[in-house]
PDB file of C-alpha atoms in Angstrom:
ATOM      1  CA  UNK N1366       1.509 -12.022  -6.348  1.00  0.00           C
ATOM      2  CA  UNK N1367       0.753  -8.960  -8.166  1.00  0.00           C
ATOM      3  CA  UNK N1368       2.697  -6.130  -8.518  1.00  0.00           C
ATOM      4  CA  UNK N1369       0.466  -3.029  -7.258  1.00  0.00           C
ATOM      5  CA  UNK N1370       2.127  -0.183  -7.304  1.00  0.00           C
ATOM      6  CA  UNK N1371       1.704   0.547 -10.506  1.00  0.00           C
ATOM      7  CA  UNK N1372       0.592   3.952 -12.597  1.00  0.00           C
ATOM      8  CA  UNK N1373      -2.794   5.660 -11.407  1.00  0.00           C
ATOM      9  CA  UNK N1374      -2.957   3.527  -8.752  1.00  0.00           C
ATOM     10  CA  UNK N1375      -5.086   6.016  -5.729  1.00  0.00           C
ATOM     11  CA  UNK N1376      -3.618   6.053  -2.930  1.00  0.00           C
ATOM     12  CA  UNK N1377      -2.163   7.781   0.154  1.00  0.00           C
ATOM     13  CA  UNK N1378       0.567   9.717   1.182  1.00  0.00           C
ATOM     14  CA  UNK N1379       1.659   8.464   5.122  1.00  0.00           C
ATOM     15  CA  UNK N1380       4.513  11.361   5.809  1.00  0.00           C
ATOM     16  CA  UNK N1381       5.629  14.598   5.407  1.00  0.00           C
ATOM     17  CA  UNK N1382       3.976  17.320   4.842  1.00  0.00           C
ATOM     18  CA  UNK N1383       1.259  15.848   3.015  1.00  0.00           C
ATOM     19  CA  UNK N1384       0.440  13.429   5.010  1.00  0.00           C
ATOM     20  CA  UNK N1385      -2.848  12.138   4.886  1.00  0.00           C
ATOM     21  CA  UNK N1386      -3.486  13.171   2.226  1.00  0.00           C
ATOM     22  CA  UNK N1387      -4.442  11.188  -1.440  1.00  0.00           C
ATOM     23  CA  UNK N1388      -2.195  10.579  -4.323  1.00  0.00           C
ATOM     24  CA  UNK N1389      -1.996   9.111  -7.669  1.00  0.00           C
ATOM     25  CA  UNK N1390       1.015   7.313  -8.998  1.00  0.00           C
ATOM     26  CA  UNK N1391       2.660   8.550 -12.235  1.00  0.00           C
ATOM     27  CA  UNK N1392       5.832   7.016 -12.423  1.00  0.00           C
ATOM     28  CA  UNK N1393       7.237   4.433 -10.760  1.00  0.00           C
ATOM     29  CA  UNK N1394      10.873   3.364  -9.770  1.00  0.00           C
ATOM     30  CA  UNK N1395      11.188   0.558  -8.637  1.00  0.00           C
ATOM     31  CA  UNK N1396      14.559  -0.146  -8.221  1.00  0.00           C
ATOM     32  CA  UNK N1397      15.174   3.532  -7.357  1.00  0.00           C
ATOM     33  CA  UNK N1398      18.574   5.582  -9.484  1.00  0.00           C
ATOM     34  CA  UNK N1399      21.919   6.678  -8.023  1.00  0.00           C
ATOM     35  CA  UNK N1400      20.322   9.189  -6.049  1.00  0.00           C
ATOM     36  CA  UNK N1401      17.577   7.526  -4.086  1.00  0.00           C
ATOM     37  CA  UNK N1402      18.652   3.935  -3.702  1.00  0.00           C
ATOM     38  CA  UNK N1403      14.888   2.903  -2.217  1.00  0.00           C
ATOM     39  CA  UNK N1404      12.115   1.834  -4.562  1.00  0.00           C
ATOM     40  CA  UNK N1405      10.327   5.283  -5.556  1.00  0.00           C
ATOM     41  CA  UNK N1406       7.165   7.048  -7.343  1.00  0.00           C
ATOM     42  CA  UNK N1407       6.650  10.042  -8.621  1.00  0.00           C
ATOM     43  CA  UNK N1408       3.173  10.839  -7.259  1.00  0.00           C
ATOM     44  CA  UNK N1409       0.491  13.812  -8.056  1.00  0.00           C
ATOM     45  CA  UNK N1410      -1.718  14.708  -5.260  1.00  0.00           C
ATOM     46  CA  UNK N1411      -3.780  16.900  -3.569  1.00  0.00           C
ATOM     47  CA  UNK N1412      -2.934  19.624  -1.736  1.00  0.00           C
ATOM     48  CA  UNK N1413      -6.354  21.608  -1.087  1.00  0.00           C
ATOM     49  CA  UNK N1414      -9.374  18.730  -1.727  1.00  0.00           C
ATOM     50  CA  UNK N1415     -12.430  21.147  -3.256  1.00  0.00           C
ATOM     51  CA  UNK N1416     -14.712  21.877  -1.095  1.00  0.00           C
ATOM     52  CA  UNK N1417     -18.472  20.112  -0.760  1.00  0.00           C
ATOM     53  CA  UNK N1418     -21.098  22.168  -2.487  1.00  0.00           C
ATOM     54  CA  UNK N1419     -24.644  21.897  -1.997  1.00  0.00           C
ATOM     55  CA  UNK N1420     -27.182  22.382  -4.689  1.00  0.00           C
ATOM     56  CA  UNK N1421     -28.388  26.172  -3.727  1.00  0.00           C
ATOM     57  CA  UNK N1422     -25.014  27.502  -4.791  1.00  0.00           C
ATOM     58  CA  UNK N1423     -24.812  29.743  -7.432  1.00  0.00           C
ATOM     59  CA  UNK N1424     -22.463  29.377 -10.402  1.00  0.00           C
ATOM     60  CA  UNK N1425     -19.672  31.311  -9.772  1.00  0.00           C
ATOM     61  CA  UNK N1426     -20.160  29.731  -6.299  1.00  0.00           C
ATOM     62  CA  UNK N1427     -19.983  25.817  -7.412  1.00  0.00           C
ATOM     63  CA  UNK N1428     -16.761  27.325  -9.549  1.00  0.00           C
ATOM     64  CA  UNK N1429     -14.900  28.439  -6.334  1.00  0.00           C
ATOM     65  CA  UNK N1430     -15.978  25.510  -4.349  1.00  0.00           C
ATOM     66  CA  UNK N1431     -14.363  23.371  -7.280  1.00  0.00           C
ATOM     67  CA  UNK N1432     -11.226  24.306  -7.118  1.00  0.00           C
ATOM     68  CA  UNK N1433      -8.139  22.100  -6.062  1.00  0.00           C
ATOM     69  CA  UNK N1434      -4.699  22.768  -5.027  1.00  0.00           C
ATOM     70  CA  UNK N1435      -1.855  19.839  -6.913  1.00  0.00           C
ATOM     71  CA  UNK N1436       1.292  18.970  -5.439  1.00  0.00           C
ATOM     72  CA  UNK N1437       3.511  16.322  -6.767  1.00  0.00           C
ATOM     73  CA  UNK N1438       6.261  14.602  -5.063  1.00  0.00           C
ATOM     74  CA  UNK N1439       8.609  12.294  -5.661  1.00  0.00           C
ATOM     75  CA  UNK N1440       7.586   9.170  -2.080  1.00  0.00           C
ATOM     76  CA  UNK N1441       9.767   6.104  -0.984  1.00  0.00           C
ATOM     77  CA  UNK N1442       6.890   3.285  -1.150  1.00  0.00           C
ATOM     78  CA  UNK N1443       7.421   3.156   2.428  1.00  0.00           C
ATOM     79  CA  UNK N1444       5.843   5.920   3.497  1.00  0.00           C
ATOM     80  CA  UNK N1445       2.768   5.694   0.639  1.00  0.00           C
ATOM     81  CA  UNK N1446      -0.983   3.559   1.802  1.00  0.00           C
ATOM     82  CA  UNK N1447      -2.466   1.999  -1.453  1.00  0.00           C
ATOM     83  CA  UNK N1448      -5.045   1.675  -1.970  1.00  0.00           C
ATOM     84  CA  UNK N1449      -7.214  -0.671  -3.492  1.00  0.00           C
ATOM     85  CA  UNK N1450      -9.330   2.411  -6.187  1.00  0.00           C
ATOM     86  CA  UNK N1451      -7.512   4.175  -9.772  1.00  0.00           C
ATOM     87  CA  UNK N1452      -7.276   7.264 -11.154  1.00  0.00           C
ATOM     88  CA  UNK N1453      -6.961   7.159 -14.512  1.00  0.00           C
ATOM     89  CA  UNK N1454      -5.713  10.660 -15.863  1.00  0.00           C
ATOM     90  CA  UNK N1455      -3.470  11.732 -17.877  1.00  0.00           C
ATOM     91  CA  UNK N1456      -0.871  12.963 -16.333  1.00  0.00           C
ATOM     92  CA  UNK N1457       2.852  11.210 -17.630  1.00  0.00           C
ATOM     93  CA  UNK N1458       3.162  13.880 -19.769  1.00  0.00           C
ATOM     94  CA  UNK N1459       3.051  16.281 -17.766  1.00  0.00           C
ATOM     95  CA  UNK N1460       4.584  14.753 -14.207  1.00  0.00           C
ATOM     96  CA  UNK N1461       7.904  13.849 -15.461  1.00  0.00           C
ATOM     97  CA  UNK N1462      11.214  13.699 -12.965  1.00  0.00           C
ATOM     98  CA  UNK N1463      12.092  17.087 -15.383  1.00  0.00           C
ATOM     99  CA  UNK N1464       9.473  18.738 -14.297  1.00  0.00           C
ATOM    100  CA  UNK N1465      10.530  18.715 -10.587  1.00  0.00           C
ATOM    101  CA  UNK N1466      14.264  19.525 -11.379  1.00  0.00           C
ATOM    102  CA  UNK N1467      13.594  23.406 -10.886  1.00  0.00           C
ATOM    103  CA  UNK N1468      11.076  25.504  -9.217  1.00  0.00           C
ATOM    104  CA  UNK N1469       9.251  26.829 -12.099  1.00  0.00           C
ATOM    105  CA  UNK N1470       9.007  23.985 -14.547  1.00  0.00           C
ATOM    106  CA  UNK N1471       7.543  22.318 -11.178  1.00  0.00           C
ATOM    107  CA  UNK N1472       5.170  25.529 -10.489  1.00  0.00           C
ATOM    108  CA  UNK N1473       4.298  24.641 -14.377  1.00  0.00           C
ATOM    109  CA  UNK N1474       3.540  21.181 -13.965  1.00  0.00           C
ATOM    110  CA  UNK N1475       1.684  21.883 -10.755  1.00  0.00           C
ATOM    111  CA  UNK N1476      -0.910  24.446 -12.529  1.00  0.00           C
ATOM    112  CA  UNK N1477      -1.261  21.280 -15.491  1.00  0.00           C
ATOM    113  CA  UNK N1478      -1.677  18.786 -12.897  1.00  0.00           C
ATOM    114  CA  UNK N1479      -4.511  21.041 -11.002  1.00  0.00           C
ATOM    115  CA  UNK N1480      -6.416  21.258 -14.845  1.00  0.00           C
ATOM    116  CA  UNK N1481      -6.425  18.275 -15.305  1.00  0.00           C
ATOM    117  CA  UNK N1482      -7.621  16.689 -11.821  1.00  0.00           C
ATOM    118  CA  UNK N1483     -10.298  19.904 -11.506  1.00  0.00           C
ATOM    119  CA  UNK N1484     -11.595  18.394 -15.234  1.00  0.00           C
ATOM    120  CA  UNK N1485     -11.777  15.704 -13.507  1.00  0.00           C
ATOM    121  CA  UNK N1486     -13.408  16.300 -10.348  1.00  0.00           C
ATOM    122  CA  UNK N1487     -16.012  18.554 -12.411  1.00  0.00           C
ATOM    123  CA  UNK N1488     -17.345  15.693 -14.427  1.00  0.00           C
ATOM    124  CA  UNK N1489     -18.047  13.600 -10.892  1.00  0.00           C
ATOM    125  CA  UNK N1490     -15.826  10.109 -11.475  1.00  0.00           C
ATOM    126  CA  UNK N1491     -13.834   9.142  -8.821  1.00  0.00           C
ATOM    127  CA  UNK N1492     -16.022  10.404  -5.890  1.00  0.00           C
ATOM    128  CA  UNK N1493     -13.605   8.529  -3.762  1.00  0.00           C
ATOM    129  CA  UNK N1494     -10.329  10.407  -4.714  1.00  0.00           C
ATOM    130  CA  UNK N1495     -11.799  13.925  -4.108  1.00  0.00           C
ATOM    131  CA  UNK N1496     -13.201  13.768  -0.587  1.00  0.00           C
ATOM    132  CA  UNK N1497     -10.819  14.145   2.073  1.00  0.00           C
ATOM    133  CA  UNK N1498      -9.301  11.395   4.489  1.00  0.00           C
ATOM    134  CA  UNK N1499     -11.045  11.694   7.312  1.00  0.00           C
ATOM    135  CA  UNK N1500      -9.102  11.131  11.006  1.00  0.00           C
TER     136      UNK N1500
ATOM    137  CA  UNK T1483     -13.052 -33.883  21.668  1.00  0.00           C
ATOM    138  CA  UNK T1484     -13.046 -34.862  17.575  1.00  0.00           C
ATOM    139  CA  UNK T1485     -12.423 -30.906  16.096  1.00  0.00           C
ATOM    140  CA  UNK T1486     -10.154 -29.304  19.030  1.00  0.00           C
ATOM    141  CA  UNK T1487      -7.552 -32.847  17.661  1.00  0.00           C
ATOM    142  CA  UNK T1488      -7.840 -32.070  14.694  1.00  0.00           C
ATOM    143  CA  UNK T1489      -7.052 -29.066  15.180  1.00  0.00           C
ATOM    144  CA  UNK T1490      -4.137 -29.328  17.264  1.00  0.00           C
ATOM    145  CA  UNK T1491      -2.859 -31.704  14.273  1.00  0.00           C
ATOM    146  CA  UNK T1492      -2.819 -29.338  11.569  1.00  0.00           C
ATOM    147  CA  UNK T1493      -0.849 -26.812  13.456  1.00  0.00           C
ATOM    148  CA  UNK T1494       2.100 -29.414  14.170  1.00  0.00           C
ATOM    149  CA  UNK T1495       1.701 -29.947  10.345  1.00  0.00           C
ATOM    150  CA  UNK T1496       2.094 -25.771  10.343  1.00  0.00           C
ATOM    151  CA  UNK T1497       5.251 -26.741  12.917  1.00  0.00           C
ATOM    152  CA  UNK T1498       6.770 -29.406  10.920  1.00  0.00           C
ATOM    153  CA  UNK T1499       5.591 -27.791   6.749  1.00  0.00           C
ATOM    154  CA  UNK T1500       8.109 -24.262   8.448  1.00  0.00           C
ATOM    155  CA  UNK T1501      10.476 -25.599  10.240  1.00  0.00           C
ATOM    156  CA  UNK T1502      11.478 -27.546   6.546  1.00  0.00           C
ATOM    157  CA  UNK T1503      10.701 -23.639   4.352  1.00  0.00           C
ATOM    158  CA  UNK T1504      13.705 -22.371   6.914  1.00  0.00           C
ATOM    159  CA  UNK T1505      16.104 -25.186   6.648  1.00  0.00           C
ATOM    160  CA  UNK T1506      15.642 -24.903   2.517  1.00  0.00           C
ATOM    161  CA  UNK T1507      13.459 -21.856   1.387  1.00  0.00           C
ATOM    162  CA  UNK T1508      13.220 -18.409   1.840  1.00  0.00           C
ATOM    163  CA  UNK T1509      11.995 -15.732   4.694  1.00  0.00           C
ATOM    164  CA  UNK T1510      11.776 -13.291   5.725  1.00  0.00           C
ATOM    165  CA  UNK T1511      10.987 -12.661   9.567  1.00  0.00           C
ATOM    166  CA  UNK T1512       9.298  -8.783  10.181  1.00  0.00           C
ATOM    167  CA  UNK T1513       6.624  -6.137   9.798  1.00  0.00           C
ATOM    168  CA  UNK T1514       8.484  -3.935   7.704  1.00  0.00           C
ATOM    169  CA  UNK T1515      10.438  -6.818   5.591  1.00  0.00           C
ATOM    170  CA  UNK T1516       6.307  -8.456   5.226  1.00  0.00           C
ATOM    171  CA  UNK T1517       5.858  -5.519   3.963  1.00  0.00           C
ATOM    172  CA  UNK T1518       8.333  -4.693   1.526  1.00  0.00           C
ATOM    173  CA  UNK T1519       7.949  -7.910  -0.383  1.00  0.00           C
ATOM    174  CA  UNK T1520       4.288  -7.755  -0.591  1.00  0.00           C
ATOM    175  CA  UNK T1521       4.433  -4.976  -1.628  1.00  0.00           C
ATOM    176  CA  UNK T1522       7.601  -6.068  -4.557  1.00  0.00           C
ATOM    177  CA  UNK T1523       5.209  -9.422  -4.966  1.00  0.00           C
ATOM    178  CA  UNK T1524       7.718 -11.409  -3.429  1.00  0.00           C
ATOM    179  CA  UNK T1525       6.191 -13.136  -1.374  1.00  0.00           C
ATOM    180  CA  UNK T1526       4.955 -16.188  -1.243  1.00  0.00           C
ATOM    181  CA  UNK T1527       2.885 -16.750   1.358  1.00  0.00           C
ATOM    182  CA  UNK T1528       2.766 -14.216   4.321  1.00  0.00           C
ATOM    183  CA  UNK T1529       2.174 -15.550   8.273  1.00  0.00           C
ATOM    184  CA  UNK T1530       0.358 -13.410  11.087  1.00  0.00           C
ATOM    185  CA  UNK T1531       0.428 -15.042  14.572  1.00  0.00           C
ATOM    186  CA  UNK T1532      -2.762 -14.239  17.279  1.00  0.00           C
ATOM    187  CA  UNK T1533      -1.337 -11.470  18.831  1.00  0.00           C
ATOM    188  CA  UNK T1534      -0.833  -9.451  15.593  1.00  0.00           C
ATOM    189  CA  UNK T1535      -2.229  -5.773  16.530  1.00  0.00           C
ATOM    190  CA  UNK T1536      -5.788  -5.244  15.381  1.00  0.00           C
ATOM    191  CA  UNK T1537      -4.236  -2.534  12.632  1.00  0.00           C
ATOM    192  CA  UNK T1538      -0.761  -4.462  11.958  1.00  0.00           C
ATOM    193  CA  UNK T1539      -3.077  -7.646  11.047  1.00  0.00           C
ATOM    194  CA  UNK T1540      -5.210  -5.246   9.048  1.00  0.00           C
ATOM    195  CA  UNK T1541      -2.494  -3.426   7.153  1.00  0.00           C
ATOM    196  CA  UNK T1542      -0.331  -6.775   5.916  1.00  0.00           C
ATOM    197  CA  UNK T1543      -4.642  -8.569   4.719  1.00  0.00           C
ATOM    198  CA  UNK T1544      -4.938  -5.152   2.636  1.00  0.00           C
ATOM    199  CA  UNK T1545      -1.450  -5.454   1.019  1.00  0.00           C
ATOM    200  CA  UNK T1546      -1.917  -9.230   0.149  1.00  0.00           C
ATOM    201  CA  UNK T1547      -5.316  -8.587  -0.875  1.00  0.00           C
ATOM    202  CA  UNK T1548      -3.681  -6.119  -3.434  1.00  0.00           C
ATOM    203  CA  UNK T1549      -1.557  -8.295  -4.479  1.00  0.00           C
ATOM    204  CA  UNK T1550      -3.097 -11.566  -4.123  1.00  0.00           C
ATOM    205  CA  UNK T1551      -0.824 -13.442  -2.044  1.00  0.00           C
ATOM    206  CA  UNK T1552      -2.430 -15.595   0.429  1.00  0.00           C
ATOM    207  CA  UNK T1553      -2.479 -14.378   4.044  1.00  0.00           C
ATOM    208  CA  UNK T1554      -2.679 -17.937   7.677  1.00  0.00           C
ATOM    209  CA  UNK T1555      -2.884 -16.779  10.833  1.00  0.00           C
ATOM    210  CA  UNK T1556      -1.082 -19.109  13.052  1.00  0.00           C
ATOM    211  CA  UNK T1557      -2.261 -20.676  15.877  1.00  0.00           C
ATOM    212  CA  UNK T1558      -0.312 -19.233  18.331  1.00  0.00           C
ATOM    213  CA  UNK T1559       1.312 -15.435  19.969  1.00  0.00           C
ATOM    214  CA  UNK T1560       4.286 -14.308  18.273  1.00  0.00           C
ATOM    215  CA  UNK T1561       6.286 -16.665  20.535  1.00  0.00           C
ATOM    216  CA  UNK T1562       4.826 -19.642  19.747  1.00  0.00           C
ATOM    217  CA  UNK T1563       5.994 -18.655  16.318  1.00  0.00           C
ATOM    218  CA  UNK T1564       9.145 -17.446  17.039  1.00  0.00           C
ATOM    219  CA  UNK T1565       9.667 -21.154  18.346  1.00  0.00           C
ATOM    220  CA  UNK T1566       8.200 -22.701  14.904  1.00  0.00           C
ATOM    221  CA  UNK T1567      10.543 -20.733  12.902  1.00  0.00           C
ATOM    222  CA  UNK T1568      13.210 -21.666  15.314  1.00  0.00           C
ATOM    223  CA  UNK T1569      14.002 -19.165  16.922  1.00  0.00           C
ATOM    224  CA  UNK T1570      15.316 -17.281  20.349  1.00  0.00           C
ATOM    225  CA  UNK T1571      13.358 -14.093  19.505  1.00  0.00           C
ATOM    226  CA  UNK T1572       9.321 -13.548  18.835  1.00  0.00           C
ATOM    227  CA  UNK T1573       7.685 -13.702  16.227  1.00  0.00           C
ATOM    228  CA  UNK T1574       4.740 -11.666  14.642  1.00  0.00           C
ATOM    229  CA  UNK T1575       5.300 -11.947  11.204  1.00  0.00           C
ATOM    230  CA  UNK T1576       6.959 -13.256   8.620  1.00  0.00           C
ATOM    231  CA  UNK T1577       6.598 -14.054   4.952  1.00  0.00           C
ATOM    232  CA  UNK T1578       7.515 -16.632   3.113  1.00  0.00           C
ATOM    233  CA  UNK T1579       9.674 -15.711   0.043  1.00  0.00           C
ATOM    234  CA  UNK T1580      10.527 -19.382  -1.702  1.00  0.00           C
ATOM    235  CA  UNK T1581       9.277 -22.248   0.065  1.00  0.00           C
ATOM    236  CA  UNK T1582      12.322 -24.584  -0.895  1.00  0.00           C
ATOM    237  CA  UNK T1583      11.006 -28.266  -0.183  1.00  0.00           C
ATOM    238  CA  UNK T1584       7.950 -27.877   1.879  1.00  0.00           C
ATOM    239  CA  UNK T1585       4.498 -28.001   0.076  1.00  0.00           C
ATOM    240  CA  UNK T1586       3.253 -24.771   2.171  1.00  0.00           C
ATOM    241  CA  UNK T1587       2.136 -22.806  -0.480  1.00  0.00           C
ATOM    242  CA  UNK T1588      -0.049 -26.015  -1.728  1.00  0.00           C
ATOM    243  CA  UNK T1589      -1.407 -27.133   2.234  1.00  0.00           C
ATOM    244  CA  UNK T1590      -2.073 -23.621   3.306  1.00  0.00           C
ATOM    245  CA  UNK T1591      -3.863 -20.859   1.318  1.00  0.00           C
ATOM    246  CA  UNK T1592      -7.219 -22.926   1.647  1.00  0.00           C
ATOM    247  CA  UNK T1593      -6.993 -21.188   5.191  1.00  0.00           C
ATOM    248  CA  UNK T1594      -7.620 -17.271   5.037  1.00  0.00           C
TER     249      UNK T1594
END
């Protein structure tokens, strides 16, 4: 009886080009709207996970391996698998329905989320989120 | 002998309670709607048959764990569960939204 599809919930995308990728819910539209008459949400996820960094790597190599590619998507709830993990990265101001309207706004928003996700990865927290799901 | 008898009696009472829910309460049958009710937390109890595929069973249990909703593993397969619901088709999982006059919610989730 607890709603669990809330902002900051880590989910796994199940369908589409990003199937199998981990993402975080940014905004929930429970009842849907006119164009999408079903429950859906805005997610920001990892299109390309950061690679495994080892101690032997030089600083330049570590920087290159820690890069991340982000994606933003509007996803139906049925195409998500919720998990028990959360990721509190503040993406509310960056990822908005407006940001997904035109291509260049989307690219700019993606760049900003990429930056925030990379800083979060570098702190070493939320390690589960940044590891690739093996299947 | 005695334990066997006890489980037989409690399945009887589960069936009775289910019948009362079918008559007086709100419910949905089937995997897709069960997940839907779990997602929007309208469900109060989820009942799964014993021959439900293990991946589907784990998925429903995981959703129910996130939503803090009780899951009951029905002592019978999907044919039996369908019969218990008074339907002429198989029911693999069902979700009780409003128990009506039944006390199924209070009496059952002591068990997993």
